[in-house]
Amino acid sequence: MFRVVVLASGRGSNLEALIRARAAGLLPINLVAVFSDRAKAGALEIARAAGITAQFVNPRDFDSREAFDQAMFAAVDGHAPDLIVLAGFMRILSPSVVALRAGRMINIHPSLLPKYPGLHTHQRALDAGDVEHGASVHYVIPDLDAGPILAQTRIPIVPGDSPESLAARLLPKEHALLVSVVADLAAQAART
Ligand code: GAR
């Protein structure tokens, strides 16, 4: 079965969407582990409640970004993942760990890339006067939020929208997008 490791820094609703889809029989994957750089990440709680190995790796235990990345990815590799999913993982990764996992690591980002890499994407879409907004799932490359796009989802921006209303409307679409991309990648792997 297609082995997936999730990295998440926060709430964990995208992780939860994967867990729910798997439980519903819609996602033939083995969610083998969840890692976080934040001890209090909701994602760790969600993983533990689902019986998935959950590990906090404390950035403060390391002298440099590279040292943290090397240690965390050594642990990730211990689970032999076919796919690594960054689901709200808010740290920039060092180029060496990314390059070694080219084509095996994806990220969900709340904008219609290549628009708005980085932070505050909802506010930036509003400030630009955009009429639509969305989310992208892309392969991770060393440049931030810049790898080949696998799929996107779109929502209209309507009068009166705020960053909060956009985020709330986009989130369920993000969940569906991520589940669908992971399902596609698992199906592709099953065919080869
Ligand atoms: C999601 O909106 C995701 O697109 C975003 O963080 C949120 C995580 O929510 N990711 C990024 O901004 C990455 N640059 P979650 O913890 O509930 O899944």
CSV table of C-alpha atoms and ligand atoms in Angstrom, one decimal:
chain,number,residue,atom,x,y,z
A,1,MET,CA,0.0,0.0,0.0
A,2,PHE,CA,1.1,3.5,-0.9
A,3,ARG,CA,3.0,4.9,2.2
A,4,VAL,CA,2.4,8.5,3.1
A,5,VAL,CA,4.1,10.7,5.7
A,6,VAL,CA,2.5,14.1,6.6
A,7,LEU,CA,4.4,17.1,7.9
A,8,ALA,CA,2.2,19.8,9.5
A,9,SER,CA,2.8,22.8,11.8
A,10,GLY,CA,-0.7,23.7,12.8
A,11,ARG,CA,-4.4,22.9,13.1
A,12,GLY,CA,-4.2,19.8,10.9
A,13,SER,CA,-7.5,20.0,9.0
A,14,ASN,CA,-5.8,18.9,5.8
A,15,LEU,CA,-4.4,15.9,7.6
A,16,GLU,CA,-7.8,15.2,9.0
A,17,ALA,CA,-9.3,15.3,5.5
A,18,LEU,CA,-6.8,12.6,4.4
A,19,ILE,CA,-7.6,10.5,7.5
A,20,ARG,CA,-11.4,10.8,6.9
A,21,ALA,CA,-11.1,9.9,3.2
A,22,ARG,CA,-9.0,6.9,4.1
A,23,ALA,CA,-11.5,5.8,6.8
A,24,ALA,CA,-14.3,6.2,4.2
A,25,GLY,CA,-12.5,3.8,1.9
A,26,LEU,CA,-11.9,6.6,-0.7
A,27,LEU,CA,-8.1,6.8,-0.3
A,28,PRO,CA,-6.1,3.6,-0.6
A,29,ILE,CA,-3.0,4.8,1.4
A,30,ASN,CA,-1.2,3.8,4.5
A,31,LEU,CA,-0.7,7.0,6.6
A,32,VAL,CA,2.4,5.9,8.4
A,33,ALA,CA,3.5,8.9,10.4
A,34,VAL,CA,2.9,12.6,11.1
A,35,PHE,CA,5.8,15.0,12.0
A,36,SER,CA,5.5,18.5,13.3
A,37,ASP,CA,7.9,21.3,14.3
A,38,ARG,CA,5.4,22.5,16.9
A,39,ALA,CA,4.7,20.6,20.1
A,40,LYS,CA,1.2,22.0,20.3
A,41,ALA,CA,0.2,21.4,16.7
A,42,GLY,CA,-3.4,20.2,16.4
A,43,ALA,CA,-2.1,17.8,13.7
A,44,LEU,CA,-0.2,15.8,16.3
A,45,GLU,CA,-3.4,15.4,18.3
A,46,ILE,CA,-5.4,14.4,15.3
A,47,ALA,CA,-2.8,11.8,14.3
A,48,ARG,CA,-2.6,10.3,17.7
A,49,ALA,CA,-6.4,10.1,17.9
A,50,ALA,CA,-6.4,8.2,14.7
A,51,GLY,CA,-3.7,5.8,15.9
A,52,ILE,CA,-1.0,7.2,13.6
A,53,THR,CA,2.6,7.6,14.9
A,54,ALA,CA,3.0,11.3,15.7
A,55,GLN,CA,6.4,13.0,16.4
A,56,PHE,CA,7.4,16.5,17.4
A,57,VAL,CA,10.9,17.5,16.3
A,58,ASN,CA,11.9,20.6,18.2
A,59,PRO,CA,13.8,23.1,16.0
A,60,ARG,CA,15.5,24.5,19.2
A,61,ASP,CA,17.3,21.2,19.6
A,62,PHE,CA,19.4,22.0,16.5
A,63,ASP,CA,22.1,24.6,15.7
A,64,SER,CA,20.9,25.2,12.2
A,65,ARG,CA,18.1,24.7,9.7
A,66,GLU,CA,20.1,22.0,7.9
A,67,ALA,CA,20.7,20.1,11.1
A,68,PHE,CA,17.0,20.1,12.0
A,69,ASP,CA,16.1,19.1,8.4
A,70,GLN,CA,18.6,16.3,8.3
A,71,ALA,CA,17.4,14.9,11.7
A,72,MET,CA,13.7,15.2,10.8
A,73,PHE,CA,14.0,13.7,7.4
A,74,ALA,CA,16.2,10.8,8.7
A,75,ALA,CA,13.2,10.0,10.9
A,76,VAL,CA,10.8,10.5,8.0
A,77,ASP,CA,12.9,8.2,5.8
A,78,GLY,CA,12.7,5.6,8.6
A,79,HIS,CA,9.0,5.2,7.6
A,80,ALA,CA,9.9,4.5,4.0
A,81,PRO,CA,7.3,6.9,2.5
A,82,ASP,CA,6.3,6.7,-1.1
A,83,LEU,CA,5.0,10.3,-0.7
A,84,ILE,CA,5.7,13.1,1.8
A,85,VAL,CA,2.9,15.6,2.1
A,86,LEU,CA,3.5,19.1,3.5
A,87,ALA,CA,0.0,20.0,4.9
A,88,GLY,CA,0.4,23.4,6.5
A,89,PHE,CA,4.1,22.8,7.3
A,90,MET,CA,5.4,26.4,7.8
A,91,ARG,CA,9.1,26.0,7.7
A,92,ILE,CA,11.3,26.6,4.7
A,93,LEU,CA,13.3,23.4,3.9
A,94,SER,CA,16.9,23.3,3.0
A,95,PRO,CA,17.6,22.7,-0.6
A,96,SER,CA,19.6,19.5,0.0
A,97,VAL,CA,16.7,17.6,1.7
A,98,VAL,CA,14.3,18.8,-1.0
A,99,ALA,CA,16.5,17.8,-3.9
A,100,LEU,CA,17.0,14.3,-2.5
A,101,ARG,CA,13.2,13.8,-2.5
A,102,ALA,CA,12.3,15.3,-5.9
A,103,GLY,CA,9.0,14.0,-7.2
A,104,ARG,CA,8.2,12.4,-3.8
A,105,MET,CA,7.2,15.5,-1.8
A,106,ILE,CA,4.1,17.7,-2.4
A,107,ASN,CA,2.8,20.8,-0.7
A,108,ILE,CA,-0.6,22.4,-0.5
A,109,HIS,CA,-0.5,26.2,-0.7
A,110,PRO,CA,-3.5,28.6,-0.4
A,111,SER,CA,-3.1,30.6,-3.6
A,112,LEU,CA,-3.4,30.1,-7.3
A,113,LEU,CA,0.4,29.7,-7.8
A,114,PRO,CA,2.5,31.2,-9.3
A,115,LYS,CA,0.5,34.0,-7.7
A,116,TYR,CA,1.4,34.7,-4.0
A,117,PRO,CA,4.0,32.3,-2.8
A,118,GLY,CA,4.8,32.8,0.9
A,119,LEU,CA,2.5,34.2,3.5
A,120,HIS,CA,-0.8,36.2,3.7
A,121,THR,CA,-2.1,34.9,0.5
A,122,HIS,CA,-5.8,35.8,1.1
A,123,GLN,CA,-5.0,39.4,1.9
A,124,ARG,CA,-2.7,39.7,-1.1
A,125,ALA,CA,-5.4,38.4,-3.4
A,126,LEU,CA,-7.9,41.0,-2.0
A,127,ASP,CA,-5.3,43.8,-2.2
A,128,ALA,CA,-4.7,42.9,-5.9
A,129,GLY,CA,-8.4,43.2,-6.7
A,130,ASP,CA,-8.5,39.6,-7.9
A,131,VAL,CA,-11.8,38.2,-8.9
A,132,GLU,CA,-10.9,34.7,-8.0
A,133,HIS,CA,-8.7,32.9,-5.5
A,134,GLY,CA,-7.8,29.3,-4.8
A,135,ALA,CA,-5.3,26.7,-3.7
A,136,SER,CA,-2.6,24.7,-5.4
A,137,VAL,CA,-0.9,21.4,-4.8
A,138,HIS,CA,2.6,21.2,-6.2
A,139,TYR,CA,5.7,19.2,-6.1
A,140,VAL,CA,8.2,20.7,-3.7
A,141,ILE,CA,11.4,22.1,-5.2
A,142,PRO,CA,14.1,24.1,-3.4
A,143,ASP,CA,12.5,27.5,-4.4
A,144,LEU,CA,9.6,28.4,-2.1
A,145,ASP,CA,6.1,27.4,-3.4
A,146,ALA,CA,7.5,27.1,-6.9
A,147,GLY,CA,7.4,23.5,-8.0
A,148,PRO,CA,5.4,21.9,-10.8
A,149,ILE,CA,1.7,22.3,-10.1
A,150,LEU,CA,-0.3,19.1,-9.9
A,151,ALA,CA,-3.8,20.6,-9.4
A,152,GLN,CA,-5.6,23.7,-8.4
A,153,THR,CA,-9.0,24.6,-7.0
A,154,ARG,CA,-10.7,28.0,-7.4
A,155,ILE,CA,-13.3,30.1,-5.6
A,156,PRO,CA,-14.8,33.5,-6.7
A,157,ILE,CA,-13.9,36.6,-4.6
A,158,VAL,CA,-17.2,38.4,-3.9
A,159,PRO,CA,-17.8,41.9,-2.6
A,160,GLY,CA,-17.3,42.1,1.2
A,161,ASP,CA,-14.8,39.2,1.3
A,162,SER,CA,-12.2,39.4,4.0
A,163,PRO,CA,-9.1,37.2,4.5
A,164,GLU,CA,-11.1,35.3,7.0
A,165,SER,CA,-14.1,34.7,4.7
A,166,LEU,CA,-11.8,33.6,1.9
A,167,ALA,CA,-9.9,31.3,4.1
A,168,ALA,CA,-13.1,29.7,5.4
A,169,ARG,CA,-14.6,29.3,2.0
A,170,LEU,CA,-11.4,27.9,0.5
A,171,LEU,CA,-10.6,25.4,3.2
A,172,PRO,CA,-13.1,22.7,2.3
A,173,LYS,CA,-12.0,23.0,-1.3
A,174,GLU,CA,-8.3,22.6,-0.2
A,175,HIS,CA,-9.3,19.4,1.6
A,176,ALA,CA,-11.0,17.9,-1.5
A,177,LEU,CA,-8.0,19.0,-3.7
A,178,LEU,CA,-5.4,17.4,-1.5
A,179,VAL,CA,-7.4,14.1,-1.1
A,180,SER,CA,-7.9,14.0,-4.9
A,181,VAL,CA,-4.2,14.6,-5.7
A,182,VAL,CA,-3.0,12.0,-3.2
A,183,ALA,CA,-5.5,9.5,-4.5
A,184,ASP,CA,-4.3,10.2,-8.1
A,185,LEU,CA,-0.6,9.7,-7.1
A,186,ALA,CA,-1.5,6.5,-5.2
A,187,ALA,CA,-3.4,5.2,-8.2
A,188,GLN,CA,-0.5,6.1,-10.5
A,189,ALA,CA,1.9,4.2,-8.2
A,190,ALA,CA,-0.3,1.2,-8.2
A,191,ARG,CA,-0.3,1.0,-12.0
A,192,THR,CA,3.5,1.0,-12.2
B,1,GAR,C1,-3.8,25.5,4.8
B,1,GAR,O1,-4.6,26.5,4.5
B,1,GAR,C2,-2.6,25.4,3.9
B,1,GAR,O2,-3.0,25.7,2.5
B,1,GAR,C3,-1.7,26.4,4.4
B,1,GAR,O3,-1.8,26.3,5.8
B,1,GAR,C4,-3.1,25.8,6.1
B,1,GAR,C5,-3.0,24.6,7.0
B,1,GAR,O4,-4.2,24.3,7.6
B,1,GAR,N1,-0.4,26.2,3.9
B,1,GAR,C6,0.5,27.2,3.7
B,1,GAR,O5,0.2,28.3,3.9
B,1,GAR,C7,1.9,26.7,3.3
B,1,GAR,N2,2.6,27.8,2.8
B,1,GAR,P1,-4.4,22.9,8.3
B,1,GAR,O6,-3.3,22.9,9.4
B,1,GAR,O7,-5.8,23.0,8.9
B,1,GAR,O8,-4.3,21.8,7.3
